[in-house]
mmCIF file of C-alpha atoms in Angstrom:
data_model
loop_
_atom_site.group_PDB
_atom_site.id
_atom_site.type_symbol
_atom_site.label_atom_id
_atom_site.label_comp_id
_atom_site.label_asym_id
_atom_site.label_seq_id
_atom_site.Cartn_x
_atom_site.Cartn_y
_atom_site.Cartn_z
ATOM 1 C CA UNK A 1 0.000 0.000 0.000
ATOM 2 C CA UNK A 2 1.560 3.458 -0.816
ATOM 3 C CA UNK A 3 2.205 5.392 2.482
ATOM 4 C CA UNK A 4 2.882 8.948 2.760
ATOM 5 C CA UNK A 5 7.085 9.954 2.725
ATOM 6 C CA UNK A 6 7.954 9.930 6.032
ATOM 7 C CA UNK A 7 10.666 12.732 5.049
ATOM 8 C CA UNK A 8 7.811 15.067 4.100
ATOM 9 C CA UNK A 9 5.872 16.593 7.136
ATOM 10 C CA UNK A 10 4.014 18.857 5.048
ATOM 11 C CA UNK A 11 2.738 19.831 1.438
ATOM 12 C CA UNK A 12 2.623 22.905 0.217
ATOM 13 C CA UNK A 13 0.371 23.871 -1.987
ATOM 14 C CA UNK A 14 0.819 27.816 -4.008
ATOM 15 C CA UNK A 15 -1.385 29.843 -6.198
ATOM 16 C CA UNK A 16 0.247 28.511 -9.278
ATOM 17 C CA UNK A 17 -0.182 25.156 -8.005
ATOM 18 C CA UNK A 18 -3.788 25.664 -7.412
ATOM 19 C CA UNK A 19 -4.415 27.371 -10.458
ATOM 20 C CA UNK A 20 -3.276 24.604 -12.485
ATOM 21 C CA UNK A 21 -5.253 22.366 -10.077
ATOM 22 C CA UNK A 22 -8.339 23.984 -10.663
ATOM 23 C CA UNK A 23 -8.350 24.132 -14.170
ATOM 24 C CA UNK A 24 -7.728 20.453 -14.287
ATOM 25 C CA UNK A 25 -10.594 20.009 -12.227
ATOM 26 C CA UNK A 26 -12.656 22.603 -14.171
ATOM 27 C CA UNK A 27 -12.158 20.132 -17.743
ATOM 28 C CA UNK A 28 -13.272 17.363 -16.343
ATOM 29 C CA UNK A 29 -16.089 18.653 -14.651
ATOM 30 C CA UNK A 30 -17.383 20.535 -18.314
ATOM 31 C CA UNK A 31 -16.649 17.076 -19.963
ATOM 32 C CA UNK A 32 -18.881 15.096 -17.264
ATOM 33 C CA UNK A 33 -21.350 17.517 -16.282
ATOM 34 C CA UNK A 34 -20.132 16.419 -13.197
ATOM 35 C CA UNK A 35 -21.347 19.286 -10.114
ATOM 36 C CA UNK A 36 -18.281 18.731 -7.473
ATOM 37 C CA UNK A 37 -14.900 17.890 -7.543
ATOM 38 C CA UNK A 38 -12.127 17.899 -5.777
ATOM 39 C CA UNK A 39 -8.636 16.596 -4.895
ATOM 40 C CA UNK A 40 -7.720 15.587 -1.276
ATOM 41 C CA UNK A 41 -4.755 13.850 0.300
ATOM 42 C CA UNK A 42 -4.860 10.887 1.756
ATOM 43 C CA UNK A 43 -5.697 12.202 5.268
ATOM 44 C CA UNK A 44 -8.788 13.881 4.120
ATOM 45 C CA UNK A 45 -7.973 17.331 3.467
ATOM 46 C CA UNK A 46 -9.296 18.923 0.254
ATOM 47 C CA UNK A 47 -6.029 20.297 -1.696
ATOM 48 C CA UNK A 48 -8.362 21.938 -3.917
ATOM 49 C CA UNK A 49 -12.304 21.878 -5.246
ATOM 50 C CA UNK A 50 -14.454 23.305 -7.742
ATOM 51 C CA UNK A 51 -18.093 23.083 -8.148
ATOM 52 C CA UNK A 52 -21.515 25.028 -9.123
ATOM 53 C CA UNK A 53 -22.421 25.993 -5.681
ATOM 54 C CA UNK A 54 -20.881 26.157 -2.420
ATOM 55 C CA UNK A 55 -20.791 22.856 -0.479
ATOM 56 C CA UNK A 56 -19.414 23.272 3.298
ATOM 57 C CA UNK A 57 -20.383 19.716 3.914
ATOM 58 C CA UNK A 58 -17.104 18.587 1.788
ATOM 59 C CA UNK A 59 -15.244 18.897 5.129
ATOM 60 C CA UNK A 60 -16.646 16.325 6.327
ATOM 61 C CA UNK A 61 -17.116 14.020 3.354
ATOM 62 C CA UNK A 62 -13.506 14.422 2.466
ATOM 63 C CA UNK A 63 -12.707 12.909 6.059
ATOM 64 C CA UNK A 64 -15.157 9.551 4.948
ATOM 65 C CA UNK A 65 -13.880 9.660 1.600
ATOM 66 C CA UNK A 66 -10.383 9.209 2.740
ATOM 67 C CA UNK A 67 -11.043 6.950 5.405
ATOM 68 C CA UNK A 68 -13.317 4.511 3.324
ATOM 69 C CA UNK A 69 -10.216 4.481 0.882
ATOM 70 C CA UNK A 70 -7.712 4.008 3.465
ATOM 71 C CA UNK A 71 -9.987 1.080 4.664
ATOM 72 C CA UNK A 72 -10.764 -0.159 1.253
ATOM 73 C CA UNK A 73 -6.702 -0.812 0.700
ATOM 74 C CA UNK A 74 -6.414 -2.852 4.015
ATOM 75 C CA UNK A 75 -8.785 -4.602 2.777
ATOM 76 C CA UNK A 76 -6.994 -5.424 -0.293
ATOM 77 C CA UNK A 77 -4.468 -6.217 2.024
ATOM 78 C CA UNK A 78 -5.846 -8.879 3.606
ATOM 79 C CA UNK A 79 -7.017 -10.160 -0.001
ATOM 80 C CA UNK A 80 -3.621 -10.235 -1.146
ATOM 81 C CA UNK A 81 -4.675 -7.366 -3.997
ATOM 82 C CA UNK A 82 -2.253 -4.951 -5.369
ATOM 83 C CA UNK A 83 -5.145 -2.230 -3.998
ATOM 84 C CA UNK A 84 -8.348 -0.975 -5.171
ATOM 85 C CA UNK A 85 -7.761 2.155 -7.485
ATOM 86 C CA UNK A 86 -11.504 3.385 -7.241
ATOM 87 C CA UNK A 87 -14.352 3.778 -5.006
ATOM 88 C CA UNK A 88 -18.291 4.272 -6.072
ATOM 89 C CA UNK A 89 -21.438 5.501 -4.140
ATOM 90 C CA UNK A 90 -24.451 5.304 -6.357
ATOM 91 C CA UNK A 91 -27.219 7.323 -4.735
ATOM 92 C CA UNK A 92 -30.841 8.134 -5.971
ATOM 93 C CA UNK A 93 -29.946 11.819 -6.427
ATOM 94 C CA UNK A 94 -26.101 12.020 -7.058
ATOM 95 C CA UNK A 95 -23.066 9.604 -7.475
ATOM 96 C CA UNK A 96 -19.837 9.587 -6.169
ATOM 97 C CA UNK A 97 -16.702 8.514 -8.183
ATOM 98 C CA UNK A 98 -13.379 8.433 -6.507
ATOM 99 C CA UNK A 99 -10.081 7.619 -8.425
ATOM 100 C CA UNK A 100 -6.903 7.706 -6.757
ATOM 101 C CA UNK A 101 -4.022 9.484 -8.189
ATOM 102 C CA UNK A 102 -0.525 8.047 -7.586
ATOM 103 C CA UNK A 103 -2.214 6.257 -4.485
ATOM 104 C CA UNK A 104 -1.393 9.411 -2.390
ATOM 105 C CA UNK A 105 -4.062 11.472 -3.599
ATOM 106 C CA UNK A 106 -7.762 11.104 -4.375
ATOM 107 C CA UNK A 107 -9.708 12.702 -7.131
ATOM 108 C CA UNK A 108 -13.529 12.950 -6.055
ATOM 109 C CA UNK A 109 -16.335 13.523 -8.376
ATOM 110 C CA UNK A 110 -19.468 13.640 -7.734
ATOM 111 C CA UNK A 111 -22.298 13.862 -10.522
ATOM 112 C CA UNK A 112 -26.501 12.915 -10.983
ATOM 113 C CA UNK A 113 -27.979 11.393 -13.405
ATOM 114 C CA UNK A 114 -27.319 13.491 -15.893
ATOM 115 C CA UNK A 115 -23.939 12.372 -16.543
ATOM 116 C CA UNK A 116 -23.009 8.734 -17.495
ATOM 117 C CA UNK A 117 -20.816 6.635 -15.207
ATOM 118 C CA UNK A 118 -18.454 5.511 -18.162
ATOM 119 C CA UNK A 119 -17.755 8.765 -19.426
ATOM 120 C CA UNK A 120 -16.918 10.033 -15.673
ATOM 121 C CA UNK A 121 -14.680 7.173 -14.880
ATOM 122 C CA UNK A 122 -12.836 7.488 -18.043
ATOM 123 C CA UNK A 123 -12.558 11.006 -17.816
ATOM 124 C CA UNK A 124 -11.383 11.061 -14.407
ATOM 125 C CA UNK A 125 -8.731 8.494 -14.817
ATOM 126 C CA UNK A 126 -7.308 10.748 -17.641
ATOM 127 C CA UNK A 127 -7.737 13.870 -15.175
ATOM 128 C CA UNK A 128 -6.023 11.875 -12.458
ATOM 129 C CA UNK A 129 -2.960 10.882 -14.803
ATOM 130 C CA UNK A 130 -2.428 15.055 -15.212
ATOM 131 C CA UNK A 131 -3.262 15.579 -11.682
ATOM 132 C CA UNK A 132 -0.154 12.862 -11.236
ATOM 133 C CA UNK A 133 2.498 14.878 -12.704
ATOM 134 C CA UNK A 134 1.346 18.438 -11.045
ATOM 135 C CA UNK A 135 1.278 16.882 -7.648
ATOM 136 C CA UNK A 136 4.418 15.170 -8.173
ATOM 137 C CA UNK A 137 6.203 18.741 -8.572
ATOM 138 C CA UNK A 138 4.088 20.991 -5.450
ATOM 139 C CA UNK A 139 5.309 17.349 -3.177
ATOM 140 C CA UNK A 140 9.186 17.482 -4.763
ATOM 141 C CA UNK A 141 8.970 21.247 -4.406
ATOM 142 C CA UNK A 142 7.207 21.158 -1.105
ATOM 143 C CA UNK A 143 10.646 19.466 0.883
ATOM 144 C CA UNK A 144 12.859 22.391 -0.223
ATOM 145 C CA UNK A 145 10.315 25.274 0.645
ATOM 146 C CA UNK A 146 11.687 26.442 4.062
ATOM 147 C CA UNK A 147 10.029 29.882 4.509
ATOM 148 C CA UNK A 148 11.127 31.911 7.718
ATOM 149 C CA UNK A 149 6.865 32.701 7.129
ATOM 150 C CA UNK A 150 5.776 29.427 7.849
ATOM 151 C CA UNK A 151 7.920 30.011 11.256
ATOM 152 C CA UNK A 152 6.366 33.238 11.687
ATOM 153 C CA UNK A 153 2.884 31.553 11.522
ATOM 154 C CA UNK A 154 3.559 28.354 13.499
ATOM 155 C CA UNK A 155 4.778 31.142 16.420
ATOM 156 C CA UNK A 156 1.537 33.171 15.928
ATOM 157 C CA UNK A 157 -0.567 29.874 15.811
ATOM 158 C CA UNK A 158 0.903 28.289 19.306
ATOM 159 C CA UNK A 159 0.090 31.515 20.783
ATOM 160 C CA UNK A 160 -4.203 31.480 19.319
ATOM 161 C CA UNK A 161 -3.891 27.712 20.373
ATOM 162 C CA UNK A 162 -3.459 29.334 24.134
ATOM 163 C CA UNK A 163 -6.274 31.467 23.406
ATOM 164 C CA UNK A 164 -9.021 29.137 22.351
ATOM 165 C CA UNK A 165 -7.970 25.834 23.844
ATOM 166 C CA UNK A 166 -8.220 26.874 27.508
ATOM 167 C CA UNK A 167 -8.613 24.176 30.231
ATOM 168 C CA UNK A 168 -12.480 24.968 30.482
ATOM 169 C CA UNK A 169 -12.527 25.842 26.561
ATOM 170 C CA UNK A 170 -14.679 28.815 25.583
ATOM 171 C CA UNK A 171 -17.812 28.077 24.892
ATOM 172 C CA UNK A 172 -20.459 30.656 23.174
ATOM 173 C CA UNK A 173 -23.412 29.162 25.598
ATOM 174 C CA UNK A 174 -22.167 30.789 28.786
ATOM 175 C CA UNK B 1 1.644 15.519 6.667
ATOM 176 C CA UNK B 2 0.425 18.654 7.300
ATOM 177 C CA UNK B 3 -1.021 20.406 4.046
ATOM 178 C CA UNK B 4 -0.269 24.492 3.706
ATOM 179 C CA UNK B 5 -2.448 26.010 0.914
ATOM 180 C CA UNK B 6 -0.516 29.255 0.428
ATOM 181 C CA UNK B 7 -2.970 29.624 -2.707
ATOM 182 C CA UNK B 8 -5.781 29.227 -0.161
ATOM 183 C CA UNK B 9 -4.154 30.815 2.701
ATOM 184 C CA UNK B 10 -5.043 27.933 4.806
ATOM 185 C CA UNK B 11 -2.670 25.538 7.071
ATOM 186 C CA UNK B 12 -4.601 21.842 8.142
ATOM 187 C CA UNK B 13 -3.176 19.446 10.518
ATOM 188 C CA UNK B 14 -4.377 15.841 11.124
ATOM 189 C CA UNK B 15 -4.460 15.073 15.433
ATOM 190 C CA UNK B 16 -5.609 10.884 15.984
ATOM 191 C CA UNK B 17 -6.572 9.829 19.541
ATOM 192 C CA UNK B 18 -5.620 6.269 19.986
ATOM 193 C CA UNK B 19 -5.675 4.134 22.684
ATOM 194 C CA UNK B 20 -7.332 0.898 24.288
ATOM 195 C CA UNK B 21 -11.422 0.451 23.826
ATOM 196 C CA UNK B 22 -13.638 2.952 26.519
ATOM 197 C CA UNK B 23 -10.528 4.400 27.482
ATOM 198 C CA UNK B 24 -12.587 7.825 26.782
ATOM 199 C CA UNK B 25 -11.368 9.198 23.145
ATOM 200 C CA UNK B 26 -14.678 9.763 21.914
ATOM 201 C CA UNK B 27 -15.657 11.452 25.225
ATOM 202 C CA UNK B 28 -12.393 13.934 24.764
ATOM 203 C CA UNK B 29 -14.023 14.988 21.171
ATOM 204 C CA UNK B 30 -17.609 15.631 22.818
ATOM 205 C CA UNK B 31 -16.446 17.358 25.450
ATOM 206 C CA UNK B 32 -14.211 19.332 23.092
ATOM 207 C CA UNK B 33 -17.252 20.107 20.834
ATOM 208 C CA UNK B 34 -19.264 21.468 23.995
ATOM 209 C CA UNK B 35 -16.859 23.469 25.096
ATOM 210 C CA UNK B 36 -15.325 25.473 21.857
ATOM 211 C CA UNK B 37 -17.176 28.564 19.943
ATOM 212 C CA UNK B 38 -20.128 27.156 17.302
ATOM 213 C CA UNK B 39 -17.818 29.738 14.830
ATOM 214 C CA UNK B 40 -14.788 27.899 15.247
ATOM 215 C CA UNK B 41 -16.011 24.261 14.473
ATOM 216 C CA UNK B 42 -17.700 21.866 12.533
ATOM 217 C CA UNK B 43 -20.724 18.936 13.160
ATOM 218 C CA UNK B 44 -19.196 16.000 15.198
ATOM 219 C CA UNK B 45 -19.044 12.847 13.290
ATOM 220 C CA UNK B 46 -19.371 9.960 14.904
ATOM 221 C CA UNK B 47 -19.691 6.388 13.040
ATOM 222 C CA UNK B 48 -20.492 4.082 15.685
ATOM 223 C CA UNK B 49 -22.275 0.603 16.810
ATOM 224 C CA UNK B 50 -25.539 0.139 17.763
ATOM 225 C CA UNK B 51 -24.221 -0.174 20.957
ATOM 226 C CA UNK B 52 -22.439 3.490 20.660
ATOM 227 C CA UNK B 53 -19.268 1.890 20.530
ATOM 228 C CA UNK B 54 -16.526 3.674 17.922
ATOM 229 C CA UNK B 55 -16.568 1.553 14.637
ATOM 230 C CA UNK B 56 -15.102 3.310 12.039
ATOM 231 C CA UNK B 57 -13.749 7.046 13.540
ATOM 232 C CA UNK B 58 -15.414 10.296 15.377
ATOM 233 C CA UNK B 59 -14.185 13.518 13.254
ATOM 234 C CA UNK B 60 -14.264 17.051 14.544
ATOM 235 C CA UNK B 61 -12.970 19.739 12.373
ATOM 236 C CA UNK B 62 -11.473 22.754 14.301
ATOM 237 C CA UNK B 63 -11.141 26.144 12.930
ATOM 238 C CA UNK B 64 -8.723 28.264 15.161
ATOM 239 C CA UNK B 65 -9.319 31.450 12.702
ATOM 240 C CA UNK B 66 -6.972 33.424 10.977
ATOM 241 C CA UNK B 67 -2.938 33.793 11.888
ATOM 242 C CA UNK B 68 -0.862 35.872 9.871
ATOM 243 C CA UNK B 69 -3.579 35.839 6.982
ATOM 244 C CA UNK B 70 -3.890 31.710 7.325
ATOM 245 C CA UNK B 71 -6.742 30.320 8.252
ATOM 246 C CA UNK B 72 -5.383 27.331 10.964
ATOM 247 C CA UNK B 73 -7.862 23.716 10.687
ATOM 248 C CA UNK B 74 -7.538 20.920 12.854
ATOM 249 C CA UNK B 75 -9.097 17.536 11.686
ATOM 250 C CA UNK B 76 -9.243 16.100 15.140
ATOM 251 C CA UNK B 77 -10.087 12.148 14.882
ATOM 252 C CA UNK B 78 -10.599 9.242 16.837
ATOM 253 C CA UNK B 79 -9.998 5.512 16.888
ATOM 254 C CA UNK B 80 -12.118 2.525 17.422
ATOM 255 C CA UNK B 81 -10.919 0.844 20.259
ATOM 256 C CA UNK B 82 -11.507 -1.905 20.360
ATOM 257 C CA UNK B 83 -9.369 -5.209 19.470
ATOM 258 C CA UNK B 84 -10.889 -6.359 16.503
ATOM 259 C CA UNK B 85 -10.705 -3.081 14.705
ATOM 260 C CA UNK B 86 -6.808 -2.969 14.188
ATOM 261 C CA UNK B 87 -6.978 -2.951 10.806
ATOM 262 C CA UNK B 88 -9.514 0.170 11.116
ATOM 263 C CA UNK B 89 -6.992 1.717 13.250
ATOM 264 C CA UNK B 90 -4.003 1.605 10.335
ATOM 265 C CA UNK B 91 -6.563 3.075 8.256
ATOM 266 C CA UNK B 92 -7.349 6.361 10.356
ATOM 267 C CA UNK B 93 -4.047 6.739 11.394
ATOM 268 C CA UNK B 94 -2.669 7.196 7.750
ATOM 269 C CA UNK B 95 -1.939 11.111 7.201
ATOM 270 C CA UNK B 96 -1.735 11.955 11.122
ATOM 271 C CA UNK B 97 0.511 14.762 11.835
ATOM 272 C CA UNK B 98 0.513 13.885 15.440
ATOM 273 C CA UNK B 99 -1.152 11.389 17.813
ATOM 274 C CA UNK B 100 -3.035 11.767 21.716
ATOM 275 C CA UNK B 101 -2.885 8.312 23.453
ATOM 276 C CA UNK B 102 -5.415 8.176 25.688
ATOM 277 C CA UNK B 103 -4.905 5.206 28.665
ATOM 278 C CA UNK B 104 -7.046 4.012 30.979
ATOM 279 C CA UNK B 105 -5.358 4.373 34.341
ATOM 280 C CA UNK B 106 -7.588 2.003 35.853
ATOM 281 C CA UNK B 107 -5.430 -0.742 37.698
ATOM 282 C CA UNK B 108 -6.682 -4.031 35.549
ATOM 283 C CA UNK B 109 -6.419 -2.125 32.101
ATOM 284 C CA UNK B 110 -3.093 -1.524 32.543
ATOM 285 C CA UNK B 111 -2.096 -4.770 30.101
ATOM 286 C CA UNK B 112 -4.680 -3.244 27.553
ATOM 287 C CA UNK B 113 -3.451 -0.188 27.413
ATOM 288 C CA UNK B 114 0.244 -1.424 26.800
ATOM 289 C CA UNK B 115 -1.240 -3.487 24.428
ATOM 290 C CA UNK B 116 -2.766 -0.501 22.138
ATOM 291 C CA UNK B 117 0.583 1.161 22.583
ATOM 292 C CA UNK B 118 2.818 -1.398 21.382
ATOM 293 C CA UNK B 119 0.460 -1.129 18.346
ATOM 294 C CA UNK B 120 0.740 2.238 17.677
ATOM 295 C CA UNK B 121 4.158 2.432 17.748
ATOM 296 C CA UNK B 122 4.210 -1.120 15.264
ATOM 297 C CA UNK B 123 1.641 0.902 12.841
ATOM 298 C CA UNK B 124 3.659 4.317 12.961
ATOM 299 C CA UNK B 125 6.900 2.727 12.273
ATOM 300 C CA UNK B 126 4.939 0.466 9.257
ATOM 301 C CA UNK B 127 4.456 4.118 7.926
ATOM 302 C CA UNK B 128 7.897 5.091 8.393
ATOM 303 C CA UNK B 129 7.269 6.986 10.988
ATOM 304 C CA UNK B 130 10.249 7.272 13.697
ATOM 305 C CA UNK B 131 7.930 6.579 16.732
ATOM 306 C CA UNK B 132 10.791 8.529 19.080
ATOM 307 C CA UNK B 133 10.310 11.518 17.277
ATOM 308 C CA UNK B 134 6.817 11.415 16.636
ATOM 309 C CA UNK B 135 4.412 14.502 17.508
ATOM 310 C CA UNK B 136 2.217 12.285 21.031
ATOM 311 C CA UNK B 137 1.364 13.293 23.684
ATOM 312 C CA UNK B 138 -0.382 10.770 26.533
ATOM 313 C CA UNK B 139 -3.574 11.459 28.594
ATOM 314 C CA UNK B 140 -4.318 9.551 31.503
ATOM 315 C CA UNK B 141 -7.906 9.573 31.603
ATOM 316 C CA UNK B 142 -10.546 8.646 34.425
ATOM 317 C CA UNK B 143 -8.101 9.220 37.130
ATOM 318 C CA UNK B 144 -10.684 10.290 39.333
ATOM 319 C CA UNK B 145 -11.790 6.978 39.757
ATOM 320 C CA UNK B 146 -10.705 5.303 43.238
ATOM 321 C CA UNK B 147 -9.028 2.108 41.051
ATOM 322 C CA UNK B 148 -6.833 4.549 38.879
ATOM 323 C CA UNK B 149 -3.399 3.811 39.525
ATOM 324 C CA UNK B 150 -1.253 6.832 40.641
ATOM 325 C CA UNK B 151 0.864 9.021 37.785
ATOM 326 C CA UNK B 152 4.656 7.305 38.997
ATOM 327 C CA UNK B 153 3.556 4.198 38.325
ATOM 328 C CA UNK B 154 1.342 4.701 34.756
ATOM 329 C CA UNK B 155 4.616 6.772 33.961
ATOM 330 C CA UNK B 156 6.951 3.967 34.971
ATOM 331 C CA UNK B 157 4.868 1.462 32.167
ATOM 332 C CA UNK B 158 2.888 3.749 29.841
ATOM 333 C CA UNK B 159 5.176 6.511 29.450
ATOM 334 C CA UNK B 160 9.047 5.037 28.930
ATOM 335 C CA UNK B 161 9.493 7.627 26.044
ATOM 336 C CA UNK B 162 8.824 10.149 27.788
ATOM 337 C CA UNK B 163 6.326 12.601 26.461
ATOM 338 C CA UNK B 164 4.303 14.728 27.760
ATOM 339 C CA UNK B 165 1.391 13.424 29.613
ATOM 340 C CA UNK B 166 -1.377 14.945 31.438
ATOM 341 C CA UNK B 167 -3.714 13.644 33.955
ATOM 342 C CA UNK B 168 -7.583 13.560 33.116
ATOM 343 C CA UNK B 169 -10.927 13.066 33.745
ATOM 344 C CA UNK B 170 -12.483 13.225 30.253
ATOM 345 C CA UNK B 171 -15.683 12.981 31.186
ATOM 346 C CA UNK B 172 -15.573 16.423 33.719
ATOM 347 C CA UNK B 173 -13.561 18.269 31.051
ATOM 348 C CA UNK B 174 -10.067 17.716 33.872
ATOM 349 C CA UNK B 175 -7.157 17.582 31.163
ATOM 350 C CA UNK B 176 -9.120 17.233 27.900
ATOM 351 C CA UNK B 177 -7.632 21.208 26.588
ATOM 352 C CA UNK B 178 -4.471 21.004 28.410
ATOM 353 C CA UNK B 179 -4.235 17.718 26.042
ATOM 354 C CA UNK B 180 -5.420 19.109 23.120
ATOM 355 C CA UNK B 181 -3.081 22.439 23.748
ATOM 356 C CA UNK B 182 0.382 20.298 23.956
ATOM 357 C CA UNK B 183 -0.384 18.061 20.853
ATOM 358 C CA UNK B 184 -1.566 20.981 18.652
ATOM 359 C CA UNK B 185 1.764 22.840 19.414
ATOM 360 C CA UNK B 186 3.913 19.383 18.681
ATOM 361 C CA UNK B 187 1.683 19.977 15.578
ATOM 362 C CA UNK B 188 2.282 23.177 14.461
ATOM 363 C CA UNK B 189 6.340 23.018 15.753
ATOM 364 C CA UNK B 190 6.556 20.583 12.986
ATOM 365 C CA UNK B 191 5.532 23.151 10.353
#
């Protein structure tokens, strides 16, 4: 089973990354008709998404997404199986195609009836393949970025993780 | 690994809570949940039993707001428990930027909980992960029961690497943000 490079601790993702992201995404979702899609890492955050309306339940399907996958290769594991490349949720109103990119990455798109099953899978293995070699560069690229600005942040951030984690929390009911 | 979205200007971190079955992970999220701003996280997610055991994972995103312009997420997540879900376990695990293990310090779970550890560090290190340098952090929850065993000794068989633990009673809130506060910095340090 592919497994994240221990050597990387992060991935860093920048506007030129993202742009060519998104316009990958954007193709494939004209070609399918598809209404979502987006590319998350293996842990369940969404690198990037585009879609025809704004979706803030993706947080949280990202999170099953990637944990049904990561579940899905133990249990090709277990069978022996090179891995599963794919995953599919058929639902009466919309469908759910998932295609893994390099086996570090998932492309997720999700479509209704309007669009054909075939064409998406197709289409989204060919989106995956040039989702491949962009990834491939932001991860090389992402072990030599170093930016004394990611310090700066990670300072800032320890001092708002005081702030709102506090040993009785904070909540807005009191 | 930690995912930075300069395009996005957002930074996301992965935090797992493992440890031994009803050793109180899924109570750390829900008390979390009831205790932090509506503004500053998401629904809880629990997939569970019919018997409101973990089966697959609990998920809580955490939004700590903006710093320096980047919007800060924490995907907290836990575990199932219990023994037959190992495999489960390797699956949730995959991606985590830093792990809570949460022991039971009552007297006769003490084999259990060395148990789950020996397994975390075996499914870290199967992700070449260098267990030793890993972002944990331990909680000894339900101390406040009269069978816990006192902190020397959980340290002297839980805690030979030495991280930082905390004492805790999950279920009154005791220790669940000083927790959460040490393995979001090991977090962030990492950035």
């Amino acid at each position: 089973m592919p497994q994240f490079d221990p050597e990387i601790s992060r991935m860093v993702v920048v506007e030129e990354d993202q742009a060519q992201i998104s316009a990958c995404l954007q193709r494939l979702m004209a070609d399918s008709g598809a209404s979502y899609s987006m590319v998350i890492d293996r842990a369940g955050q969404i690198l990037a998404s585009e879609s025809d309306e704004v979706r803030p339940e993706m947080v949280h399907l990202g999170a099953l997404i990637a944990n049904t996958y990561a579940s899905t290769q133990e249990m090709a594991r277990i069978l022996k199986e090179d891995g599963f490349k794919t995953l599919f949720q058929e639902g009466m109103k919309e469908k759910i195609f998932t295609e893994t990119v390099r086996g570090r990455w998932l492309l997720v798109v999700i479509f209704d009836k309007q669009s054909q099953v075939g064409m998406v899978k197709v289409l989204a293995r060919r989106s995956s393949a040039v989702l491949a070699n962009i990834l491939d560069l932001v991860e090389r690229r992402s072990t030599e970025v170093n930016s004394p600005r990611f310090r700066q942040v990670g300072k800032a951030t320890i001092d708002t993780i005081d702030l709102l984690f506090k040993d009785d929390g904070c909540s807005d009911d009191e | 690994m930690a995912l930075i979205n300069v395009a996005a200007r957002e930074i996301h971190g992965k935090i797992v809570y493992y440890g031994p079955g009803l050793s109180g992970k899924t109570t750390n999220l829900q008390y979390i949940h009831s205790r932090i701003p509506s503004n500053t996280k998401g629904e809880l997610l629990s997939i569970e039993t019919e018997t409101e055991r973990t089966l697959f994972f609990d998920f809580l995103p955490i939004d700590l707001g903006k710093v320096h312009g980047f919007t800060i997420r924490f995907h907290l997540y836990t575990v199932p428990g219990q023994v037959l879900y190992e495999r489960t376990r390797v699956a949730v695990l995959n991606g985590a930027d830093g792990v809570v293990f949460v022991a039971d310090a009552s007297r006769d779970r003490l084999p259990d909980n060395l148990q789950s550890l020996r397994e975390l560090a075996q499914n870290l290190t199967a992700q070449g992960k260098r267990f030793l340098d890993y972002p944990l952090v331990m909680q000894y929850n339900k101390m406040d029961l009269p069978q816990g065993l006192p902190t020397p000794v959980l340290d002297r068989y839980i805690n030979t690497v030495k991280v930082p633990r905390f004492e805790a009673s999950a279920i009154t809130g005791k220790g669940v943000f000083e927790t959460l506060r040490a393995i979001s910095k090991l977090v962030v340090n990492k950035l």
